[in-house]
PDB file of C-alpha atoms in Angstrom:
ATOM      1  CA  MET A   1       0.000   0.000   0.000  1.00 55.00           C
ATOM      2  CA  SER A   2       1.557   3.319  -1.093  1.00 71.00           C
ATOM      3  CA  TYR A   3       0.797   6.703   0.378  1.00 81.00           C
ATOM      4  CA  TYR A   4       1.546   9.477  -2.098  1.00 87.00           C
ATOM      5  CA  PRO A   5       2.787  12.738  -0.517  1.00 87.00           C
ATOM      6  CA  LEU A   6       0.666  15.012  -2.683  1.00 92.00           C
ATOM      7  CA  TYR A   7       2.013  18.088  -0.882  1.00 89.00           C
ATOM      8  CA  ASN A   8       5.220  17.526  -2.870  1.00 85.00           C
ATOM      9  CA  MET A   9       3.367  18.130  -6.149  1.00 90.00           C
ATOM     10  CA  ASN A  10       2.960  21.550  -7.703  1.00 90.00           C
ATOM     11  CA  CYS A  11      -0.492  23.026  -8.279  1.00 92.00           C
ATOM     12  CA  ASP A  12      -0.527  22.345 -12.027  1.00 91.00           C
ATOM     13  CA  ASP A  13       0.352  18.671 -11.626  1.00 93.00           C
ATOM     14  CA  PHE A  14      -2.215  18.280  -8.845  1.00 95.00           C
ATOM     15  CA  GLU A  15      -4.946  19.775 -11.037  1.00 94.00           C
ATOM     16  CA  ALA A  16      -3.965  17.498 -13.934  1.00 94.00           C
ATOM     17  CA  MET A  17      -4.170  14.459 -11.622  1.00 97.00           C
ATOM     18  CA  VAL A  18      -7.633  15.549 -10.452  1.00 97.00           C
ATOM     19  CA  ILE A  19      -8.864  15.684 -14.050  1.00 96.00           C
ATOM     20  CA  MET A  20      -7.494  12.155 -14.620  1.00 97.00           C
ATOM     21  CA  ILE A  21      -9.475  10.913 -11.616  1.00 98.00           C
ATOM     22  CA  CYS A  22     -12.594  12.674 -12.923  1.00 98.00           C
ATOM     23  CA  ASN A  23     -12.198  10.849 -16.242  1.00 97.00           C
ATOM     24  CA  HIS A  24     -12.986   7.725 -14.213  1.00 98.00           C
ATOM     25  CA  ILE A  25     -15.592   8.877 -11.699  1.00 98.00           C
ATOM     26  CA  LEU A  26     -17.434  11.279 -14.033  1.00 98.00           C
ATOM     27  CA  GLY A  27     -16.538  10.180 -17.550  1.00 97.00           C
ATOM     28  CA  PRO A  28     -13.919  10.538 -20.306  1.00 95.00           C
ATOM     29  CA  SER A  29     -15.547  13.726 -21.564  1.00 95.00           C
ATOM     30  CA  THR A  30     -14.286  15.649 -18.537  1.00 96.00           C
ATOM     31  CA  ILE A  31     -12.896  18.945 -19.831  1.00 93.00           C
ATOM     32  CA  PRO A  32      -9.815  20.533 -18.213  1.00 91.00           C
ATOM     33  CA  PHE A  33      -9.400  24.306 -18.324  1.00 81.00           C
ATOM     34  CA  ALA A  34      -6.247  25.999 -19.511  1.00 68.00           C
ATOM     35  CA  LYS A  35      -3.842  27.589 -17.049  1.00 65.00           C
ATOM     36  CA  GLY A  36      -4.933  31.045 -15.986  1.00 57.00           C
ATOM     37  CA  LYS A  37      -7.644  32.762 -13.995  1.00 56.00           C
ATOM     38  CA  ASP A  38     -10.096  29.897 -13.661  1.00 53.00           C
ATOM     39  CA  GLY A  39     -13.107  31.683 -12.211  1.00 56.00           C
ATOM     40  CA  GLY A  40     -13.497  28.973  -9.600  1.00 58.00           C
ATOM     41  CA  LYS A  41     -13.164  25.984 -11.889  1.00 69.00           C
ATOM     42  CA  ASP A  42     -10.348  23.748 -13.070  1.00 87.00           C
ATOM     43  CA  GLY A  43     -12.555  21.501 -15.150  1.00 93.00           C
ATOM     44  CA  LYS A  44     -16.133  20.613 -15.995  1.00 95.00           C
ATOM     45  CA  PHE A  45     -18.277  17.693 -17.012  1.00 97.00           C
ATOM     46  CA  ILE A  46     -21.692  17.917 -18.644  1.00 97.00           C
ATOM     47  CA  GLY A  47     -23.933  14.859 -18.604  1.00 97.00           C
ATOM     48  CA  LYS A  48     -24.544  11.851 -16.392  1.00 97.00           C
ATOM     49  CA  ALA A  49     -21.648  10.945 -14.104  1.00 97.00           C
ATOM     50  CA  ASN A  50     -20.334   7.390 -13.936  1.00 97.00           C
ATOM     51  CA  CYS A  51     -20.488   6.929 -10.177  1.00 96.00           C
ATOM     52  CA  ILE A  52     -20.785  10.271  -8.386  1.00 96.00           C
ATOM     53  CA  PRO A  53     -22.255  10.411  -5.826  1.00 95.00           C
ATOM     54  CA  SER A  54     -23.195   6.765  -6.559  1.00 95.00           C
ATOM     55  CA  GLU A  55     -23.779   4.460  -9.506  1.00 94.00           C
ATOM     56  CA  ALA A  56     -27.436   4.115  -8.499  1.00 95.00           C
ATOM     57  CA  LYS A  57     -28.094   7.869  -8.372  1.00 95.00           C
ATOM     58  CA  PRO A  58     -25.441   9.676 -10.430  1.00 97.00           C
ATOM     59  CA  TRP A  59     -25.402  13.412 -10.888  1.00 98.00           C
ATOM     60  CA  ASP A  60     -26.734  14.537 -14.276  1.00 98.00           C
ATOM     61  CA  GLY A  61     -26.008  18.072 -15.399  1.00 97.00           C
ATOM     62  CA  LYS A  62     -23.246  20.666 -15.321  1.00 97.00           C
ATOM     63  CA  ILE A  63     -20.583  19.492 -12.859  1.00 97.00           C
ATOM     64  CA  ILE A  64     -17.823  21.951 -11.992  1.00 96.00           C
ATOM     65  CA  ILE A  65     -14.475  20.623 -10.742  1.00 96.00           C
ATOM     66  CA  GLN A  66     -12.153  22.635  -8.503  1.00 95.00           C
ATOM     67  CA  ALA A  67      -8.748  21.631  -7.078  1.00 95.00           C
ATOM     68  CA  LYS A  68      -7.219  23.300  -4.025  1.00 95.00           C
ATOM     69  CA  HIS A  69      -3.621  22.271  -3.359  1.00 96.00           C
ATOM     70  CA  THR A  70      -1.317  22.886  -0.417  1.00 95.00           C
ATOM     71  CA  GLU A  71       2.407  22.223  -0.040  1.00 89.00           C
ATOM     72  CA  ARG A  72       2.120  22.019   3.756  1.00 88.00           C
ATOM     73  CA  LEU A  73       2.682  18.609   5.343  1.00 80.00           C
ATOM     74  CA  ASN A  74      -0.317  17.459   7.425  1.00 82.00           C
ATOM     75  CA  ALA A  75      -2.398  20.502   6.494  1.00 91.00           C
ATOM     76  CA  SER A  76      -6.005  19.986   7.601  1.00 92.00           C
ATOM     77  CA  CYS A  77      -9.417  21.120   6.420  1.00 93.00           C
ATOM     78  CA  SER A  78      -9.842  22.416   9.965  1.00 91.00           C
ATOM     79  CA  ASP A  79      -6.963  24.869   9.491  1.00 92.00           C
ATOM     80  CA  TYR A  80      -7.501  28.589   9.204  1.00 93.00           C
ATOM     81  CA  ASP A  81      -6.033  28.868   5.703  1.00 94.00           C
ATOM     82  CA  PHE A  82      -8.368  26.224   4.263  1.00 95.00           C
ATOM     83  CA  ASN A  83     -11.413  27.960   5.741  1.00 94.00           C
ATOM     84  CA  LYS A  84     -10.096  31.240   4.378  1.00 95.00           C
ATOM     85  CA  ARG A  85      -9.943  29.692   0.903  1.00 95.00           C
ATOM     86  CA  LEU A  86     -13.521  28.466   1.325  1.00 95.00           C
ATOM     87  CA  ASN A  87     -14.718  31.932   2.305  1.00 95.00           C
ATOM     88  CA  ASN A  88     -12.687  33.974  -0.173  1.00 95.00           C
ATOM     89  CA  GLU A  89     -12.407  31.668  -3.173  1.00 94.00           C
ATOM     90  CA  VAL A  90     -14.707  28.644  -3.230  1.00 95.00           C
ATOM     91  CA  ILE A  91     -18.086  29.984  -2.087  1.00 96.00           C
ATOM     92  CA  PRO A  92     -17.917  33.284  -4.035  1.00 95.00           C
ATOM     93  CA  ALA A  93     -16.910  31.379  -7.194  1.00 94.00           C
ATOM     94  CA  ILE A  94     -19.848  28.963  -6.864  1.00 96.00           C
ATOM     95  CA  LYS A  95     -22.283  31.853  -6.381  1.00 96.00           C
ATOM     96  CA  LYS A  96     -20.971  33.573  -9.506  1.00 94.00           C
ATOM     97  CA  LEU A  97     -21.200  30.355 -11.540  1.00 94.00           C
ATOM     98  CA  LYS A  98     -24.757  29.903 -10.342  1.00 95.00           C
ATOM     99  CA  GLU A  99     -25.704  33.461 -11.342  1.00 96.00           C
ATOM    100  CA  GLU A 100     -24.400  32.697 -14.835  1.00 94.00           C
ATOM    101  CA  ASN A 101     -26.298  29.368 -14.901  1.00 96.00           C
ATOM    102  CA  ASN A 102     -23.027  27.483 -15.411  1.00 94.00           C
ATOM    103  CA  ILE A 103     -23.281  25.000 -12.558  1.00 97.00           C
ATOM    104  CA  ASP A 104     -25.598  22.299 -11.201  1.00 97.00           C
ATOM    105  CA  TYR A 105     -23.113  20.376  -9.020  1.00 98.00           C
ATOM    106  CA  TYR A 106     -19.712  21.052  -7.507  1.00 97.00           C
ATOM    107  CA  LEU A 107     -16.728  18.757  -6.872  1.00 97.00           C
ATOM    108  CA  LEU A 108     -13.963  20.094  -4.638  1.00 97.00           C
ATOM    109  CA  PHE A 109     -10.670  18.182  -4.534  1.00 97.00           C
ATOM    110  CA  THR A 110      -7.955  19.042  -2.038  1.00 97.00           C
ATOM    111  CA  ASN A 111      -4.896  17.399  -0.511  1.00 96.00           C
ATOM    112  CA  TYR A 112      -5.732  18.913   2.878  1.00 95.00           C
ATOM    113  CA  LYS A 113      -6.454  16.119   5.362  1.00 92.00           C
ATOM    114  CA  LEU A 114      -9.987  15.595   6.602  1.00 88.00           C
ATOM    115  CA  THR A 115     -11.739  13.871   9.465  1.00 70.00           C
ATOM    116  CA  GLY A 116     -14.867  11.842   8.753  1.00 62.00           C
ATOM    117  CA  ILE A 117     -17.002  14.319  10.677  1.00 62.00           C
ATOM    118  CA  LYS A 118     -15.654  17.458   9.056  1.00 66.00           C
ATOM    119  CA  ASP A 119     -16.346  16.468   5.420  1.00 65.00           C
ATOM    120  CA  THR A 120     -20.131  16.521   5.717  1.00 81.00           C
ATOM    121  CA  ASP A 121     -19.960  19.786   7.680  1.00 89.00           C
ATOM    122  CA  ILE A 122     -18.087  21.491   4.844  1.00 93.00           C
ATOM    123  CA  GLU A 123     -20.357  20.033   2.168  1.00 94.00           C
ATOM    124  CA  LYS A 124     -23.466  21.144   4.074  1.00 93.00           C
ATOM    125  CA  ARG A 125     -22.019  24.590   4.624  1.00 94.00           C
ATOM    126  CA  ILE A 126     -21.267  25.111   0.916  1.00 96.00           C
ATOM    127  CA  LYS A 127     -24.719  23.882  -0.080  1.00 95.00           C
ATOM    128  CA  SER A 128     -26.477  26.033   2.518  1.00 96.00           C
ATOM    129  CA  GLU A 129     -24.703  29.162   1.258  1.00 96.00           C
ATOM    130  CA  THR A 130     -24.951  28.424  -2.479  1.00 97.00           C
ATOM    131  CA  ASN A 131     -27.783  25.889  -2.847  1.00 97.00           C
ATOM    132  CA  ILE A 132     -25.446  23.804  -5.016  1.00 97.00           C
ATOM    133  CA  PRO A 133     -24.952  20.091  -4.141  1.00 97.00           C
ATOM    134  CA  THR A 134     -21.277  19.640  -3.281  1.00 96.00           C
ATOM    135  CA  LEU A 135     -18.871  16.771  -2.655  1.00 96.00           C
ATOM    136  CA  LEU A 136     -15.510  17.287  -0.988  1.00 96.00           C
ATOM    137  CA  PHE A 137     -12.729  14.816  -1.780  1.00 96.00           C
ATOM    138  CA  ALA A 138      -9.786  15.459   0.557  1.00 95.00           C
ATOM    139  CA  ASP A 139      -6.414  13.716   0.804  1.00 94.00           C
ATOM    140  CA  GLU A 140      -7.751  10.471   2.301  1.00 91.00           C
ATOM    141  CA  LYS A 141     -10.339   9.969  -0.454  1.00 94.00           C
ATOM    142  CA  ILE A 142      -7.880  10.904  -3.191  1.00 96.00           C
ATOM    143  CA  GLN A 143      -5.485   8.252  -1.850  1.00 93.00           C
ATOM    144  CA  ASP A 144      -8.345   5.722  -2.157  1.00 94.00           C
ATOM    145  CA  PHE A 145      -8.914   6.755  -5.779  1.00 96.00           C
ATOM    146  CA  LEU A 146      -5.203   6.271  -6.500  1.00 94.00           C
ATOM    147  CA  LYS A 147      -5.322   2.739  -5.096  1.00 90.00           C
ATOM    148  CA  THR A 148      -8.162   1.957  -7.517  1.00 94.00           C
ATOM    149  CA  TYR A 149      -7.081   3.850 -10.636  1.00 96.00           C
ATOM    150  CA  HIS A 150      -3.521   2.685 -11.240  1.00 91.00           C
ATOM    151  CA  ASP A 151      -3.389   4.373 -14.634  1.00 94.00           C
ATOM    152  CA  VAL A 152      -3.683   7.751 -12.895  1.00 96.00           C
ATOM    153  CA  VAL A 153      -0.655   6.914 -10.753  1.00 91.00           C
ATOM    154  CA  LYS A 154       1.293   6.013 -13.884  1.00 90.00           C
ATOM    155  CA  LYS A 155       0.203   8.964 -16.041  1.00 94.00           C
ATOM    156  CA  ALA A 156       0.697  11.486 -13.238  1.00 93.00           C
ATOM    157  CA  GLU A 157       4.109   9.909 -12.451  1.00 87.00           C
ATOM    158  CA  LEU A 158       3.262   9.805  -8.757  1.00 88.00           C
ATOM    159  CA  ASN A 159       5.900   7.190  -7.981  1.00 78.00           C
ATOM    160  CA  ARG A 160       8.510   9.928  -8.268  1.00 79.00           C
ATOM    161  CA  LEU A 161       7.063  11.318  -5.024  1.00 82.00           C
ATOM    162  CA  LEU A 162       7.894   8.158  -3.109  1.00 77.00           C
ATOM    163  CA  LEU A 163      11.028   7.089  -1.313  1.00 76.00           C
ATOM    164  CA  PRO A 164      13.805   5.893  -3.632  1.00 78.00           C
ATOM    165  CA  PHE A 165      13.464   2.518  -1.898  1.00 81.00           C
ATOM    166  CA  VAL A 166      10.676   0.271  -0.648  1.00 79.00           C
ATOM    167  CA  PHE A 167      10.592  -1.194   2.858  1.00 86.00           C
ATOM    168  CA  ASP A 168       8.116  -2.958   5.147  1.00 85.00           C
ATOM    169  CA  ASP A 169       6.838  -0.111   7.318  1.00 89.00           C
ATOM    170  CA  THR A 170       4.521  -2.448   9.246  1.00 92.00           C
ATOM    171  CA  ASP A 171       7.477  -3.504  11.432  1.00 94.00           C
ATOM    172  CA  ILE A 172       8.126   0.087  12.504  1.00 95.00           C
ATOM    173  CA  GLU A 173       4.429   0.644  13.232  1.00 93.00           C
ATOM    174  CA  THR A 174       4.352  -2.546  15.335  1.00 93.00           C
ATOM    175  CA  VAL A 175       7.374  -1.523  17.424  1.00 95.00           C
ATOM    176  CA  VAL A 176       6.086   2.021  17.935  1.00 94.00           C
ATOM    177  CA  SER A 177       2.621   0.831  18.973  1.00 91.00           C
ATOM    178  CA  SER A 178       4.146  -1.611  21.477  1.00 91.00           C
ATOM    179  CA  LEU A 179       6.583   0.975  22.774  1.00 89.00           C
ATOM    180  CA  SER A 180       3.856   3.594  23.278  1.00 85.00           C
ATOM    181  CA  LYS A 181       2.026   1.360  25.762  1.00 76.00           C
ATOM    182  CA  TYR A 182       5.117   1.138  27.967  1.00 71.00           C
ATOM    183  CA  VAL A 183       5.888   4.837  27.727  1.00 64.00           C
ATOM    184  CA  ARG A 184       2.313   5.707  28.655  1.00 58.00           C
ATOM    185  CA  ASN A 185       2.288   3.356  31.636  1.00 54.00           C
ATOM    186  CA  ASP A 186       5.764   4.381  32.837  1.00 49.00           C
ATOM    187  CA  ILE A 187       6.907   0.754  32.917  1.00 42.00           C
ATOM    188  CA  LEU A 188      10.322   1.566  31.479  1.00 46.00           C
ATOM    189  CA  ASP A 189      13.401   1.836  33.643  1.00 46.00           C
ATOM    190  CA  LEU A 190      14.054   5.504  32.979  1.00 42.00           C
ATOM    191  CA  ASN A 191      17.220   5.549  35.061  1.00 44.00           C
ATOM    192  CA  LYS A 192      19.045   3.274  32.669  1.00 47.00           C
ATOM    193  CA  GLU A 193      21.132   5.146  30.150  1.00 52.00           C
ATOM    194  CA  ILE A 194      22.778   3.797  27.040  1.00 54.00           C
ATOM    195  CA  SER A 195      26.229   4.903  25.992  1.00 57.00           C
ATOM    196  CA  PHE A 196      26.567   5.133  22.222  1.00 57.00           C
ATOM    197  CA  GLU A 197      30.331   4.692  22.165  1.00 54.00           C
ATOM    198  CA  TYR A 198      31.079   3.021  18.820  1.00 57.00           C
ATOM    199  CA  PRO A 199      32.211   4.810  16.735  1.00 65.00           C
ATOM    200  CA  GLY A 200      31.073   7.754  18.855  1.00 81.00           C
ATOM    201  CA  LEU A 201      28.330  10.106  17.712  1.00 86.00           C
ATOM    202  CA  GLU A 202      30.700  12.870  16.658  1.00 88.00           C
ATOM    203  CA  LYS A 203      32.561  10.516  14.319  1.00 89.00           C
ATOM    204  CA  LYS A 204      29.327   8.871  13.164  1.00 91.00           C
ATOM    205  CA  ASN A 205      27.854  12.265  12.263  1.00 92.00           C
ATOM    206  CA  GLU A 206      30.940  13.006  10.182  1.00 92.00           C
ATOM    207  CA  LEU A 207      30.780   9.661   8.387  1.00 91.00           C
ATOM    208  CA  ASN A 208      27.073  10.024   7.600  1.00 92.00           C
ATOM    209  CA  LYS A 209      26.934  13.775   6.885  1.00 91.00           C
ATOM    210  CA  MET A 210      24.540  14.379   9.747  1.00 93.00           C
ATOM    211  CA  GLY A 211      23.841  18.120   9.999  1.00 91.00           C
ATOM    212  CA  GLN A 212      25.075  19.742  13.218  1.00 92.00           C
ATOM    213  CA  GLN A 213      21.881  21.755  13.685  1.00 93.00           C
ATOM    214  CA  TYR A 214      19.662  18.675  13.340  1.00 93.00           C
ATOM    215  CA  PHE A 215      21.931  16.743  15.712  1.00 92.00           C
ATOM    216  CA  GLU A 216      21.831  19.440  18.396  1.00 92.00           C
ATOM    217  CA  ASN A 217      18.166  20.448  18.075  1.00 93.00           C
ATOM    218  CA  VAL A 218      16.573  17.049  17.413  1.00 93.00           C
ATOM    219  CA  ILE A 219      18.823  14.178  18.456  1.00 92.00           C
ATOM    220  CA  CYS A 220      20.411  15.701  21.575  1.00 91.00           C
ATOM    221  CA  THR A 221      17.074  16.977  22.876  1.00 90.00           C
ATOM    222  CA  SER A 222      15.557  13.506  22.342  1.00 89.00           C
ATOM    223  CA  MET A 223      18.252  11.538  24.146  1.00 88.00           C
ATOM    224  CA  ASN A 224      16.089  10.778  27.198  1.00 84.00           C
ATOM    225  CA  ASP A 225      13.438   9.187  24.970  1.00 85.00           C
ATOM    226  CA  ILE A 226      16.132   7.348  23.022  1.00 87.00           C
ATOM    227  CA  ASN A 227      17.306   5.852  26.322  1.00 85.00           C
ATOM    228  CA  LYS A 228      13.748   4.662  26.963  1.00 84.00           C
ATOM    229  CA  ILE A 229      13.802   2.669  23.739  1.00 89.00           C
ATOM    230  CA  SER A 230      17.092   1.060  24.750  1.00 86.00           C
ATOM    231  CA  SER A 231      15.555   0.019  28.087  1.00 85.00           C
ATOM    232  CA  PHE A 232      12.464  -1.306  26.378  1.00 90.00           C
ATOM    233  CA  LEU A 233      14.283  -3.415  23.786  1.00 91.00           C
ATOM    234  CA  SER A 234      16.744  -4.843  26.298  1.00 89.00           C
ATOM    235  CA  ASP A 235      13.944  -6.136  28.545  1.00 89.00           C
ATOM    236  CA  PRO A 236      13.584  -9.950  28.075  1.00 92.00           C
ATOM    237  CA  LEU A 237       9.803  -9.524  28.295  1.00 90.00           C
ATOM    238  CA  ASN A 238       9.944  -7.613  25.010  1.00 91.00           C
ATOM    239  CA  GLU A 239      11.967 -10.195  23.107  1.00 95.00           C
ATOM    240  CA  ILE A 240       9.376 -10.629  20.338  1.00 95.00           C
ATOM    241  CA  VAL A 241       9.166  -6.893  19.703  1.00 95.00           C
ATOM    242  CA  ALA A 242      12.969  -6.687  19.811  1.00 95.00           C
ATOM    243  CA  ASP A 243      13.148  -9.295  17.071  1.00 96.00           C
ATOM    244  CA  ILE A 244      10.737  -7.250  14.951  1.00 96.00           C
ATOM    245  CA  TYR A 245      12.889  -4.193  15.605  1.00 96.00           C
ATOM    246  CA  ASP A 246      15.987  -6.096  14.455  1.00 96.00           C
ATOM    247  CA  ASP A 247      14.201  -7.053  11.228  1.00 96.00           C
ATOM    248  CA  ALA A 248      13.166  -3.454  10.599  1.00 96.00           C
ATOM    249  CA  ALA A 249      16.604  -2.012  11.345  1.00 96.00           C
ATOM    250  CA  ASN A 250      18.372  -4.644   9.237  1.00 96.00           C
ATOM    251  CA  GLU A 251      16.104  -4.010   6.257  1.00 95.00           C
ATOM    252  CA  LEU A 252      16.332  -0.225   6.535  1.00 95.00           C
ATOM    253  CA  ASN A 253      20.106  -0.270   6.831  1.00 95.00           C
ATOM    254  CA  ALA A 254      20.457  -2.339   3.656  1.00 95.00           C
ATOM    255  CA  LYS A 255      18.037  -0.107   1.724  1.00 92.00           C
ATOM    256  CA  ILE A 256      19.668   3.100   2.985  1.00 92.00           C
ATOM    257  CA  THR A 257      23.147   1.815   2.124  1.00 92.00           C
ATOM    258  CA  LEU A 258      22.057   0.942  -1.405  1.00 88.00           C
ATOM    259  CA  ASN A 259      20.334   4.290  -2.013  1.00 86.00           C
ATOM    260  CA  ARG A 260      22.390   6.654   0.139  1.00 86.00           C
ATOM    261  CA  ASN A 261      23.402   8.770  -2.862  1.00 82.00           C
ATOM    262  CA  GLN A 262      19.775   9.851  -3.263  1.00 77.00           C
ATOM    263  CA  PHE A 263      20.185  12.051  -0.173  1.00 81.00           C
ATOM    264  CA  TYR A 264      22.810  14.520   0.961  1.00 81.00           C
ATOM    265  CA  GLU A 265      22.484  14.890   4.729  1.00 87.00           C
ATOM    266  CA  PHE A 266      21.448  11.893   6.808  1.00 92.00           C
ATOM    267  CA  GLU A 267      18.588  13.766   8.483  1.00 91.00           C
ATOM    268  CA  GLN A 268      16.910  13.771   5.073  1.00 87.00           C
ATOM    269  CA  VAL A 269      16.932   9.971   5.201  1.00 91.00           C
ATOM    270  CA  ILE A 270      15.379   9.946   8.683  1.00 93.00           C
ATOM    271  CA  GLU A 271      12.701  12.542   7.924  1.00 90.00           C
ATOM    272  CA  THR A 272      11.737  10.926   4.618  1.00 88.00           C
ATOM    273  CA  ILE A 273      11.210   7.563   6.317  1.00 92.00           C
ATOM    274  CA  TYR A 274       9.324   9.339   9.116  1.00 92.00           C
ATOM    275  CA  ASP A 275       6.964  10.999   6.613  1.00 86.00           C
ATOM    276  CA  ARG A 276       6.288   7.681   4.911  1.00 86.00           C
ATOM    277  CA  VAL A 277       5.405   5.860   8.149  1.00 90.00           C
ATOM    278  CA  VAL A 278       3.268   8.557   9.816  1.00 88.00           C
ATOM    279  CA  ASN A 279       1.292   9.199   6.643  1.00 82.00           C
ATOM    280  CA  THR A 280       0.693   5.524   5.939  1.00 83.00           C
ATOM    281  CA  TYR A 281      -0.489   4.896   9.512  1.00 86.00           C
ATOM    282  CA  ALA A 282      -1.919   8.323  10.308  1.00 82.00           C
ATOM    283  CA  SER A 283      -4.940   7.052  12.231  1.00 83.00           C
ATOM    284  CA  VAL A 284      -3.111   4.235  14.051  1.00 88.00           C
ATOM    285  CA  LEU A 285      -0.254   6.493  15.124  1.00 89.00           C
ATOM    286  CA  HIS A 286      -2.391   9.425  16.236  1.00 87.00           C
ATOM    287  CA  GLY A 287      -0.757  10.698  19.415  1.00 88.00           C
ATOM    288  CA  LYS A 288       2.307   8.473  18.866  1.00 89.00           C
ATOM    289  CA  LYS A 289       3.970  10.052  15.836  1.00 91.00           C
ATOM    290  CA  ARG A 290       6.910  11.469  17.795  1.00 91.00           C
ATOM    291  CA  LEU A 291       7.865   7.912  18.739  1.00 92.00           C
ATOM    292  CA  VAL A 292       8.426   7.093  15.059  1.00 94.00           C
ATOM    293  CA  ARG A 293      11.142   9.728  14.857  1.00 94.00           C
ATOM    294  CA  ILE A 294      12.564   8.693  18.242  1.00 93.00           C
ATOM    295  CA  LEU A 295      12.779   5.081  17.048  1.00 95.00           C
ATOM    296  CA  LEU A 296      14.621   6.116  13.883  1.00 96.00           C
ATOM    297  CA  LEU A 297      16.998   8.282  15.937  1.00 94.00           C
ATOM    298  CA  TYR A 298      17.669   5.313  18.204  1.00 94.00           C
ATOM    299  CA  MET A 299      18.505   3.199  15.147  1.00 95.00           C
ATOM    300  CA  TYR A 300      20.979   5.864  14.076  1.00 95.00           C
ATOM    301  CA  CYS A 301      22.589   6.395  17.492  1.00 92.00           C
ATOM    302  CA  ASN A 302      22.805   2.647  18.098  1.00 91.00           C
ATOM    303  CA  CYS A 303      24.581   2.227  14.732  1.00 91.00           C
ATOM    304  CA  ASP A 304      21.766   0.024  13.398  1.00 94.00           C
ATOM    305  CA  ILE A 305      21.426   2.334  10.380  1.00 95.00           C
ATOM    306  CA  GLY A 306      24.099   4.461   8.735  1.00 92.00           C
ATOM    307  CA  LYS A 307      27.841   4.093   8.468  1.00 91.00           C
ATOM    308  CA  LYS A 308      29.792   3.236  11.598  1.00 84.00           C
ATOM    309  CA  GLN A 309      33.283   2.943  10.222  1.00 79.00           C
TER     310      GLN A 309
END
């Protein structure tokens, strides 16, 4: 299962991808609009939709398509800037289209994230202010479309957004979920400290091109939590989880070694893996995401990933 970091796309490519999706869910006669002042629309479809909002009761009429893209990681439909775009761009544009009799239905695509409760609130709000039936497809729904329509992934070249290597992120999620229970219940021996002596972090940072600012502001300030992971994995009661950790670290180290030239500083490796895991398991890791980074930092400090000589 791939999660595509759509925030790494530019607006034009995101809009083009949206039109490709609409060719499936509306029909192949979906019309994209040329680059420029769009008047609240990036595309349109006139006729009976394939499966929107359902195959049993598809929309039939003038369907306007709008794409709203953000380059911010983990941007949410609850954020101020998204609501500002609704107020200043989306709703006024729909009202103008309605005055000109150019719209019967409205499809809004965005890579902002969305909770299951918030989507209907936004749709109801737009309809109440414009009297135009609206569907909002945020990041989660777009990811579902991409799992179904593989040709869109290929045509939009979305694989270029992914890590330059593939790994089994379920192992990391398993370790983090197990670790979080112990951290929450204060079962760990917090007085035990690990000494990362070989080859020494200063030398390791030099070997791996670890940025000094990242080391001081992220790794050094996380050392207490890194010690917790050492205590957890060394406990015989956690032997099964430790074995899963060993599998994950071994796999990551091999993949990183093979593809190290794709990155300059080593923190880019860590943060790219972090993004992949927390986005793939966003709901499962809610409230635990920091432990993903801590686990990766432990792997680095413990010389399980990266050069050590």
